[in-house]
Amino acid sequence: KNQVEQSPQSLIILEGKNCTLQCNYTVSPFSNLRWYKQDTGRGPVSLTIMTFSENTKSNGRYTATLDADTKQSSLHITASQLSDSASYICVLHMDSNYQLIWGAGTKLIIKP
Amino acid sequence: KAGVTQTPRYLIKTRGQQVTLSCSPISGHRSVSWYQQTPGQGLQFLFEYFSETQRNKGNFPGRFSGRQFSNSRSEMNVSTLELGDSALYLCASSRGGANYEQYFGPGTRLTVT
């Protein structure tokens, strides 16, 4: 079983709508949980970084939440724009060995 | 401040050949990590170097190797290329601590024919 699982695998929504992407993890404790945005053929770009003790972090129209009890994180995108079409990846940074555990990502497509 | 740079951006090689990819991190960053990404797949961690020492290693065969120089620039080498090595190779740099953000380069697109 993967240590970081993201859902859905892919999502298509209309421009202007909101959406929520999920990340479930099994490992703990960890140093921080990160959400990245990756445009096709390019390197990922960091959206948010949350420590184990934080439960929400915003970056413009992106809001990440973290529930340590249920071991879930979500990324909420409000008022989606065409430029939000990308893969969104959840990553855990482990305390002990500086390792990152990457989810497989959710591919988001925004349609006009 | 210049970002992470990777050279070359595109590369075509023949099966059995070897290849060396280069990554220059952001000035002041001591950690460089390498990733492989194949179409439709998530990032697969190759290895991380910190202050010229390999600190972490993923589950890749010994054909994949790397090194880091005293100026933090890093190279990745793949020997005896296989068709399955065709991928986008990304490098990322950070200051190195657990809470530090990783900054990714644009990647090198390697095609093995």
Coordinates of C-alpha atoms in Angstrom, one line a residue:
Chain A
K1 CA 0.0 0.0 0.0
N2 CA 1.4 3.4 -0.9
Q3 CA 2.3 5.6 2.0
V4 CA 0.7 8.7 0.3
E5 CA -2.4 8.2 -1.8
Q6 CA -4.2 11.0 -3.7
S7 CA -7.7 11.1 -5.0
P8 CA -9.2 11.5 -7.4
Q9 CA -6.6 10.5 -10.0
S10 CA -8.1 13.0 -12.4
L11 CA -10.7 15.7 -12.3
I12 CA -12.4 17.9 -14.8
I13 CA -14.3 21.0 -13.7
L14 CA -15.6 24.1 -15.4
E15 CA -13.8 27.4 -15.1
G16 CA -14.9 29.4 -12.1
K17 CA -15.9 26.4 -10.0
N18 CA -14.3 25.3 -6.8
C19 CA -12.7 21.9 -6.2
T20 CA -11.1 19.9 -3.4
L21 CA -8.2 17.4 -3.9
Q22 CA -7.5 14.7 -1.3
C23 CA -4.3 13.3 0.1
N24 CA -4.4 10.3 2.6
Y25 CA -1.2 9.2 4.3
T26 CA -0.1 6.4 6.6
V27 CA 3.3 7.6 7.8
S28 CA 3.8 9.7 10.9
P29 CA 5.3 11.6 12.4
F30 CA 6.6 13.8 9.6
S31 CA 8.3 17.2 9.4
N32 CA 6.0 18.8 7.0
L33 CA 3.4 18.2 4.3
R34 CA 3.7 20.0 1.0
W35 CA 1.4 20.5 -2.0
Y36 CA 3.0 21.1 -5.4
K37 CA 1.6 22.2 -8.7
Q38 CA 3.2 20.7 -11.8
D39 CA 2.4 22.0 -15.3
T40 CA 2.9 19.4 -18.1
G41 CA 6.6 18.9 -18.9
R42 CA 7.8 21.3 -16.2
G43 CA 9.2 21.0 -12.7
P44 CA 6.8 21.1 -9.7
V45 CA 6.3 24.5 -8.0
S46 CA 5.5 24.6 -4.2
L47 CA 2.1 25.9 -3.3
T48 CA 2.0 25.3 0.5
I49 CA 4.1 23.8 3.3
M50 CA 2.4 22.8 6.6
T51 CA 4.2 21.5 9.6
F52 CA 2.7 18.6 11.6
S53 CA 1.1 21.0 14.1
E54 CA -0.5 23.3 11.5
N55 CA -4.0 22.6 10.2
T56 CA -4.5 25.1 7.5
K57 CA -2.3 27.2 5.1
S58 CA -3.5 29.5 2.3
N59 CA -1.7 30.8 -0.8
G60 CA -4.1 33.0 -2.8
R61 CA -6.9 30.8 -4.2
Y62 CA -5.3 27.7 -2.8
T63 CA -6.0 26.5 0.7
A64 CA -4.5 23.4 2.2
T65 CA -5.8 21.7 5.3
L66 CA -4.3 19.0 7.5
D67 CA -6.0 16.6 9.9
A68 CA -3.5 14.7 11.8
D69 CA -6.1 12.5 13.5
T70 CA -7.5 11.1 10.3
K71 CA -4.2 11.4 8.5
Q72 CA -5.7 13.4 5.7
S73 CA -4.8 16.6 3.8
S74 CA -6.9 18.4 1.3
L75 CA -6.1 21.2 -1.2
H76 CA -9.1 23.5 -2.0
I77 CA -9.0 25.6 -5.1
T78 CA -11.5 28.4 -5.3
A79 CA -12.8 30.2 -8.4
S80 CA -10.7 27.9 -10.7
Q81 CA -9.0 29.4 -13.7
L82 CA -7.8 27.8 -17.0
S83 CA -4.2 28.2 -15.7
D84 CA -5.0 25.9 -12.8
S85 CA -4.9 22.9 -15.2
A86 CA -2.0 20.9 -13.9
S87 CA -1.1 18.0 -11.7
Y88 CA -1.3 18.6 -8.0
I89 CA 1.1 16.5 -5.8
C90 CA 1.0 15.9 -2.1
V91 CA 4.4 15.2 -0.5
L92 CA 5.4 14.2 3.0
H93 CA 8.8 15.2 4.4
M94 CA 10.0 12.7 6.9
D95 CA 11.6 13.8 10.2
S96 CA 14.2 11.2 10.5
N97 CA 16.0 10.9 7.2
Y98 CA 15.2 14.0 5.2
Q99 CA 13.3 11.8 2.7
L100 CA 10.3 13.0 0.8
I101 CA 7.4 10.6 0.1
W102 CA 5.6 11.7 -3.1
G103 CA 2.0 11.0 -4.0
A104 CA 1.1 10.1 -7.6
G105 CA -0.7 13.4 -8.0
T106 CA -4.2 14.4 -9.2
K107 CA -4.5 15.7 -12.8
L108 CA -6.9 18.6 -12.8
I109 CA -8.4 19.9 -16.1
I110 CA -10.2 23.2 -16.1
K111 CA -12.6 23.6 -19.1
P112 CA -13.9 27.0 -20.3
Chain B
K1 CA 18.3 35.4 -7.9
A2 CA 18.8 32.8 -10.6
G3 CA 16.7 29.6 -10.4
V4 CA 17.8 26.0 -10.7
T5 CA 19.2 25.3 -14.1
Q6 CA 19.6 22.0 -15.9
T7 CA 21.5 21.1 -19.0
P8 CA 20.8 19.9 -21.5
R9 CA 17.1 20.5 -21.8
Y10 CA 16.6 17.7 -24.4
L11 CA 18.7 14.7 -25.2
I12 CA 18.3 11.8 -27.6
K13 CA 20.5 8.7 -27.0
T14 CA 20.7 5.2 -28.3
R15 CA 20.2 2.1 -26.2
G16 CA 23.5 1.0 -24.6
Q17 CA 25.0 4.5 -24.5
Q18 CA 25.6 6.5 -21.4
V19 CA 24.5 10.0 -20.5
T20 CA 25.5 12.7 -18.0
L21 CA 23.0 15.4 -16.9
S22 CA 23.9 18.5 -15.1
C23 CA 22.1 20.6 -12.4
S24 CA 23.2 24.0 -11.0
P25 CA 21.3 24.8 -7.8
I26 CA 20.2 28.1 -6.5
S27 CA 23.1 30.0 -5.0
G28 CA 23.5 29.1 -1.3
H29 CA 21.6 25.8 -1.6
R30 CA 23.6 22.8 -0.5
S31 CA 21.1 20.0 -1.2
V32 CA 20.4 18.7 -4.7
S33 CA 17.9 15.9 -5.3
W34 CA 17.3 14.1 -8.6
Y35 CA 14.0 12.6 -9.7
Q36 CA 12.7 10.6 -12.7
Q37 CA 9.3 11.2 -14.1
T38 CA 7.8 8.9 -16.8
P39 CA 4.6 9.8 -18.7
G40 CA 1.6 9.6 -16.4
Q41 CA 3.7 8.6 -13.4
G42 CA 4.6 10.5 -10.2
L43 CA 8.1 11.6 -9.4
Q44 CA 10.4 8.7 -8.5
F45 CA 13.2 9.7 -6.2
L46 CA 16.7 8.9 -7.4
F47 CA 19.1 10.3 -4.9
E48 CA 19.9 13.4 -2.8
Y49 CA 23.3 15.0 -2.3
F50 CA 24.1 17.4 0.5
S51 CA 27.6 19.0 0.8
E52 CA 29.1 16.6 -1.7
T53 CA 27.8 13.5 0.2
Q54 CA 24.9 11.2 -1.0
R55 CA 22.4 11.5 1.9
N56 CA 19.6 9.5 0.5
K57 CA 19.0 7.0 -2.3
G58 CA 15.9 5.7 -4.0
N59 CA 15.3 2.2 -5.5
F60 CA 17.1 2.5 -8.8
P61 CA 19.7 0.2 -10.2
G62 CA 23.4 0.9 -10.0
R63 CA 23.4 2.2 -13.6
F64 CA 22.1 5.4 -12.1
S65 CA 24.8 7.4 -10.2
G66 CA 25.4 10.9 -9.2
R67 CA 27.9 13.3 -7.6
Q68 CA 28.0 16.7 -6.2
F69 CA 30.9 19.2 -6.5
S70 CA 32.2 21.7 -3.9
N71 CA 30.2 24.5 -5.6
S72 CA 27.0 22.3 -5.0
R73 CA 26.6 21.7 -8.7
S74 CA 25.5 18.1 -9.3
E75 CA 25.7 15.6 -12.1
M76 CA 23.7 12.5 -12.7
N77 CA 25.0 9.7 -14.9
V78 CA 23.1 6.8 -16.5
S79 CA 25.1 4.0 -18.0
T80 CA 24.0 1.3 -20.5
L81 CA 20.8 3.2 -21.3
E82 CA 17.6 1.2 -21.7
L83 CA 14.4 2.2 -23.6
G84 CA 12.7 2.5 -20.2
D85 CA 15.1 5.2 -19.1
S86 CA 13.2 7.6 -21.4
A87 CA 11.8 10.2 -19.0
L88 CA 11.9 13.7 -17.7
Y89 CA 14.7 14.0 -15.2
L90 CA 14.2 16.8 -12.6
C91 CA 16.6 18.2 -10.1
A92 CA 15.6 20.2 -7.1
S93 CA 17.7 22.3 -4.7
S94 CA 17.1 23.4 -1.2
R95 CA 19.0 24.9 1.7
G96 CA 18.9 21.4 3.1
G97 CA 16.9 21.3 6.3
A98 CA 13.8 19.4 6.8
N99 CA 11.5 22.3 6.6
Y100 CA 13.2 24.0 3.7
E101 CA 11.4 24.3 0.4
Q102 CA 12.6 22.5 -2.7
Y103 CA 12.9 24.4 -5.9
F104 CA 12.8 22.5 -9.1
G105 CA 14.6 23.0 -12.4
P106 CA 12.9 22.8 -15.8
G107 CA 14.1 19.2 -16.3
T108 CA 16.0 17.3 -18.9
R109 CA 13.9 15.3 -21.4
L110 CA 15.8 12.2 -22.2
T111 CA 14.7 10.0 -25.1
V112 CA 16.4 6.6 -25.6
T113 CA 15.9 5.0 -29.0

